[in-house]
């Protein structure tokens, strides 16, 4: 190698020297940053461990201060600790669920704020009454054709059952009144005497069994009353004949 080539080589190397030193400086800086980060992570881990140890020590002290601690076995203590951990997890989960519910309610409220007053009125009525698809279709057709319409709510099964019960109660009251009138008439026909208990019980049983059998029961009661009147008349005749015989003999 001649002097000229050596001088060229030296000049090029001197010009490239600062550029060659830059990557080394960058590597050193990166290594220093990595070391700092590692040290910071180690310091954080140590702090977390120390905090956990302090918390555990405080919990143990609190448990030892409780009166039941000396009376509970080790397995029971571990079980109680597990239960406490589960409760904490459930509380955290419930708080997260509550936050999600709040966010959903806020979104629903923001969406509900876009509802017009007429739509809000319709929603309230739909919540109070049962609205079918047919009713909605009819209302939509009337709205499109600009026709006046009215919403009629027919009584359902509970209303029909209540009406039938009221009609049955009225029928029962009328039948009871008719039975009382018939009993009074029979008593008057029997000569002012009271109807026997057996006859009254029979009438009540017939009415309780079937309200439609009331005319037949009244007819049977009338026949029994007439028979009782005839027997009473025959007994009176026999008594009079017996008295006449006694007079004739003495």
Short mmCIF file of C-alpha atoms in Angstrom, two decimals:
data_model
loop_
_atom_site.label_atom_id
_atom_site.label_comp_id
_atom_site.label_asym_id
_atom_site.label_seq_id
_atom_site.Cartn_x
_atom_site.Cartn_y
_atom_site.Cartn_z
CA UNK A 1 0.00 0.00 0.00
CA UNK A 2 1.42 3.36 -1.06
CA UNK A 3 1.34 6.63 0.80
CA UNK A 4 -1.46 8.03 -1.35
CA UNK A 5 -3.73 5.03 -0.70
CA UNK A 6 -2.93 5.11 3.00
CA UNK A 7 -3.79 8.80 3.19
CA UNK A 8 -7.10 8.17 1.41
CA UNK A 9 -7.93 5.31 3.74
CA UNK A 10 -7.09 7.38 6.81
CA UNK A 11 -9.20 10.31 5.59
CA UNK A 12 -12.22 8.08 4.88
CA UNK A 13 -11.89 6.37 8.27
CA UNK A 14 -11.62 9.72 10.06
CA UNK A 15 -14.71 11.04 8.22
CA UNK A 16 -16.73 7.89 9.04
CA UNK A 17 -15.62 7.67 12.66
CA UNK A 18 -18.37 9.85 14.21
CA UNK A 19 -21.08 8.02 12.20
CA UNK A 20 -19.69 4.69 13.34
CA UNK A 21 -19.77 5.81 16.96
CA UNK A 22 -23.52 6.75 16.84
CA UNK A 23 -24.91 3.18 16.75
CA UNK A 24 -22.79 2.25 19.72
CA UNK A 25 -24.17 5.24 21.66
CA UNK A 26 -27.73 4.26 20.71
CA UNK A 27 -27.17 0.69 21.86
CA UNK A 28 -25.75 1.92 25.13
CA UNK A 29 -28.73 4.22 25.65
CA UNK A 30 -31.15 1.41 24.89
CA UNK A 31 -29.38 -0.89 27.29
CA UNK A 32 -29.50 1.77 29.99
CA UNK A 33 -33.23 2.32 29.41
CA UNK A 34 -33.88 -1.42 29.58
CA UNK A 35 -31.93 -1.66 32.80
CA UNK A 36 -33.89 1.24 34.28
CA UNK A 37 -37.19 -0.36 33.27
CA UNK A 38 -36.15 -3.68 34.75
CA UNK A 39 -35.17 -1.97 37.98
CA UNK A 40 -38.47 -0.11 38.10
CA UNK A 41 -40.42 -3.34 37.54
CA UNK A 42 -38.45 -5.09 40.28
CA UNK A 43 -39.12 -2.18 42.60
CA UNK A 44 -42.85 -2.29 41.81
CA UNK A 45 -42.99 -6.05 42.38
CA UNK A 46 -41.22 -5.63 45.71
CA UNK A 47 -43.65 -2.91 46.74
CA UNK A 48 -46.66 -5.04 45.76
CA UNK A 49 -45.31 -7.99 47.70
CA UNK A 50 -44.68 -5.82 50.71
CA UNK A 51 -48.19 -4.41 50.53
CA UNK A 52 -49.68 -7.90 50.24
CA UNK A 53 -47.64 -9.09 53.19
CA UNK A 54 -48.72 -6.09 55.23
CA UNK A 55 -52.36 -6.71 54.35
CA UNK A 56 -52.08 -10.37 55.27
CA UNK A 57 -50.45 -9.48 58.56
CA UNK A 58 -53.18 -6.97 59.33
CA UNK A 59 -55.87 -9.51 58.47
CA UNK A 60 -54.21 -12.10 60.68
CA UNK A 61 -54.00 -9.61 63.53
CA UNK A 62 -57.66 -8.71 63.11
CA UNK A 63 -58.65 -12.38 63.03
CA UNK A 64 -56.58 -13.13 66.12
CA UNK A 65 -58.31 -10.29 67.93
CA UNK A 66 -61.74 -11.78 67.19
CA UNK A 67 -63.20 -14.02 69.94
CA UNK A 68 -63.97 -16.95 67.66
CA UNK A 69 -60.38 -17.28 66.36
CA UNK A 70 -59.11 -19.53 69.16
CA UNK A 71 -62.21 -21.74 68.93
CA UNK A 72 -61.98 -22.45 65.21
CA UNK A 73 -59.69 -25.04 63.66
CA UNK A 74 -57.20 -24.35 60.88
CA UNK A 75 -59.36 -25.92 58.18
CA UNK A 76 -62.25 -23.77 59.31
CA UNK A 77 -60.06 -20.66 59.18
CA UNK A 78 -58.99 -21.43 55.64
CA UNK A 79 -62.63 -21.99 54.71
CA UNK A 80 -63.59 -18.63 56.15
CA UNK A 81 -60.80 -16.96 54.23
CA UNK A 82 -62.00 -18.56 51.02
CA UNK A 83 -65.52 -17.39 51.74
CA UNK A 84 -64.25 -13.86 52.27
CA UNK A 85 -62.38 -13.99 48.97
CA UNK A 86 -65.50 -15.23 47.18
CA UNK A 87 -67.55 -12.42 48.71
CA UNK A 88 -65.00 -9.88 47.54
CA UNK A 89 -65.10 -11.32 44.03
CA UNK A 90 -68.90 -11.22 44.03
CA UNK A 91 -68.86 -7.61 45.19
CA UNK A 92 -66.45 -6.70 42.41
CA UNK A 93 -68.60 -8.51 39.87
CA UNK A 94 -71.79 -6.85 41.13
CA UNK A 95 -70.13 -3.43 40.97
CA UNK A 96 -69.06 -4.15 37.38
CA UNK A 97 -72.60 -5.29 36.51
CA UNK A 98 -74.04 -2.16 38.11
CA UNK A 99 -71.68 0.01 36.08
CA UNK A 100 -72.73 -1.80 32.89
CA UNK A 101 -76.41 -1.38 33.82
CA UNK A 102 -75.87 2.32 34.43
CA UNK A 103 -74.25 2.71 31.05
CA UNK A 104 -77.09 0.80 29.34
CA UNK A 105 -79.72 2.86 31.18
CA UNK A 106 -77.98 6.07 30.17
CA UNK A 107 -77.94 4.91 26.56
CA UNK A 108 -81.61 3.89 26.75
CA UNK A 109 -82.52 7.23 28.31
CA UNK A 110 -80.69 9.04 25.54
CA UNK A 111 -82.56 6.96 22.98
CA UNK A 112 -85.89 7.43 24.79
CA UNK A 113 -85.38 11.19 24.76
CA UNK A 114 -85.89 11.03 20.98
CA UNK A 115 -89.46 9.71 21.43
CA UNK A 116 -92.22 12.16 20.57
CA UNK A 117 -95.06 12.91 23.06
CA UNK A 118 -97.59 10.97 20.96
CA UNK A 119 -95.30 7.92 20.89
CA UNK A 120 -94.80 8.18 24.67
CA UNK A 121 -98.59 8.33 25.14
CA UNK A 122 -99.06 5.26 22.97
CA UNK A 123 -96.35 3.36 24.88
CA UNK A 124 -98.01 4.15 28.20
CA UNK A 125 -101.39 2.92 26.91
CA UNK A 126 -99.80 -0.21 25.49
CA UNK A 127 -98.30 -0.98 28.88
CA UNK A 128 -101.69 -0.57 30.58
CA UNK A 129 -103.82 -2.47 28.03
CA UNK A 130 -103.17 -5.47 25.83
CA UNK A 131 -102.62 -4.21 22.29
CA UNK A 132 -102.60 -6.80 19.51
CA UNK A 133 -101.00 -6.66 16.09
CA UNK A 134 -104.45 -6.41 14.50
CA UNK A 135 -105.22 -3.26 16.47
CA UNK A 136 -101.90 -1.71 15.46
CA UNK A 137 -102.48 -2.57 11.81
CA UNK A 138 -105.97 -1.04 11.93
CA UNK A 139 -104.65 2.14 13.53
CA UNK A 140 -101.88 2.39 10.93
CA UNK A 141 -104.39 1.96 8.09
CA UNK A 142 -106.69 4.59 9.58
CA UNK A 143 -103.77 6.97 10.02
CA UNK A 144 -102.69 6.52 6.43
CA UNK A 145 -106.21 7.10 5.10
CA UNK A 146 -106.86 10.00 7.54
CA UNK A 147 -110.02 8.37 8.90
CA UNK A 148 -111.44 9.01 12.41
CA UNK A 149 -111.17 5.88 14.53
CA UNK A 150 -111.99 4.79 18.08
CA UNK A 151 -110.30 2.12 20.20
CA UNK A 152 -112.84 -0.28 21.74
CA UNK A 153 -111.65 -2.70 24.43
CA UNK A 154 -113.87 -5.77 24.73
CA UNK A 155 -114.24 -7.45 28.13
CA UNK A 156 -112.14 -10.54 28.46
CA UNK A 157 -112.72 -13.78 30.34
CA UNK A 158 -112.58 -12.25 33.86
CA UNK A 159 -115.29 -9.72 32.98
CA UNK A 160 -117.49 -12.43 31.42
CA UNK A 161 -117.03 -14.65 34.46
CA UNK A 162 -117.96 -11.78 36.76
CA UNK A 163 -121.10 -11.08 34.73
CA UNK A 164 -122.09 -14.77 34.83
CA UNK A 165 -121.51 -14.87 38.57
CA UNK A 166 -123.68 -11.78 39.08
CA UNK A 167 -126.46 -13.31 36.95
CA UNK A 168 -126.26 -16.57 38.91
CA UNK A 169 -126.45 -14.66 42.20
CA UNK A 170 -129.53 -12.76 40.99
CA UNK A 171 -131.17 -16.03 39.89
CA UNK A 172 -130.41 -17.63 43.25
CA UNK A 173 -131.91 -14.66 45.11
CA UNK A 174 -135.05 -14.79 42.97
CA UNK A 175 -135.38 -18.54 43.51
CA UNK A 176 -134.95 -18.13 47.28
CA UNK A 177 -137.66 -15.46 47.33
CA UNK A 178 -139.98 -17.71 45.33
CA UNK A 179 -139.29 -20.60 47.71
CA UNK A 180 -140.12 -18.41 50.73
CA UNK A 181 -143.37 -17.24 49.09
CA UNK A 182 -144.35 -20.81 48.26
CA UNK A 183 -143.64 -21.90 51.84
CA UNK A 184 -145.85 -19.09 53.16
CA UNK A 185 -148.62 -20.09 50.77
CA UNK A 186 -148.40 -23.73 51.85
CA UNK A 187 -148.51 -22.71 55.49
CA UNK A 188 -151.64 -20.65 54.83
CA UNK A 189 -153.24 -23.53 52.90
CA UNK A 190 -152.55 -25.90 55.77
CA UNK A 191 -154.78 -23.81 58.03
CA UNK A 192 -152.25 -21.36 59.45
CA UNK A 193 -149.97 -24.10 60.81
CA UNK A 194 -146.23 -24.30 60.19
CA UNK A 195 -144.72 -26.54 57.55
CA UNK A 196 -143.10 -29.65 59.09
CA UNK A 197 -139.34 -29.63 59.38
CA UNK A 198 -139.03 -32.66 57.10
CA UNK A 199 -140.91 -30.86 54.34
CA UNK A 200 -138.77 -27.74 54.69
CA UNK A 201 -135.58 -29.83 54.64
CA UNK A 202 -136.77 -31.60 51.50
CA UNK A 203 -137.43 -28.28 49.80
CA UNK A 204 -134.00 -26.97 50.76
CA UNK A 205 -132.29 -30.15 49.52
CA UNK A 206 -134.14 -30.00 46.22
CA UNK A 207 -133.20 -26.36 45.72
CA UNK A 208 -129.55 -27.00 46.62
CA UNK A 209 -129.31 -30.00 44.30
CA UNK A 210 -130.82 -28.31 41.27
CA UNK A 211 -132.40 -24.88 41.03
CA UNK A 212 -134.31 -25.92 37.89
CA UNK A 213 -136.21 -28.55 39.90
CA UNK A 214 -137.95 -25.83 41.94
CA UNK A 215 -141.43 -26.21 40.25
CA UNK A 216 -141.45 -29.97 40.84
CA UNK A 217 -140.47 -29.46 44.48
CA UNK A 218 -143.22 -26.88 44.95
CA UNK A 219 -145.79 -29.26 43.40
CA UNK A 220 -144.71 -32.07 45.71
CA UNK A 221 -144.92 -29.71 48.68
CA UNK A 222 -148.45 -28.66 47.70
CA UNK A 223 -149.52 -32.31 47.39
CA UNK A 224 -148.03 -33.10 50.80
CA UNK A 225 -149.83 -30.12 52.34
CA UNK A 226 -153.19 -31.19 50.88
CA UNK A 227 -152.64 -34.73 52.17
CA UNK A 228 -151.84 -33.39 55.61
CA UNK A 229 -155.03 -31.29 55.57
CA UNK A 230 -157.10 -34.34 54.57
CA UNK A 231 -155.58 -36.44 57.35
CA UNK A 232 -156.30 -33.69 59.86
CA UNK A 233 -159.95 -33.54 58.74
CA UNK A 234 -160.30 -37.35 59.00
CA UNK A 235 -158.79 -37.29 62.48
CA UNK A 236 -161.26 -34.59 63.56
CA UNK A 237 -164.17 -36.64 62.17
CA UNK A 238 -163.01 -39.71 64.06
CA UNK A 239 -162.78 -37.74 67.28
CA UNK A 240 -166.31 -36.42 66.83
CA UNK A 241 -167.66 -39.94 66.15
CA UNK A 242 -165.91 -41.25 69.24
CA UNK A 243 -167.46 -38.51 71.36
CA UNK A 244 -170.95 -39.30 70.01
CA UNK A 245 -170.50 -42.97 70.87
CA UNK A 246 -169.46 -42.10 74.40
CA UNK A 247 -172.53 -39.93 74.83
CA UNK A 248 -174.81 -42.66 73.55
CA UNK A 249 -173.33 -45.26 75.84
CA UNK A 250 -173.56 -43.13 78.98
#
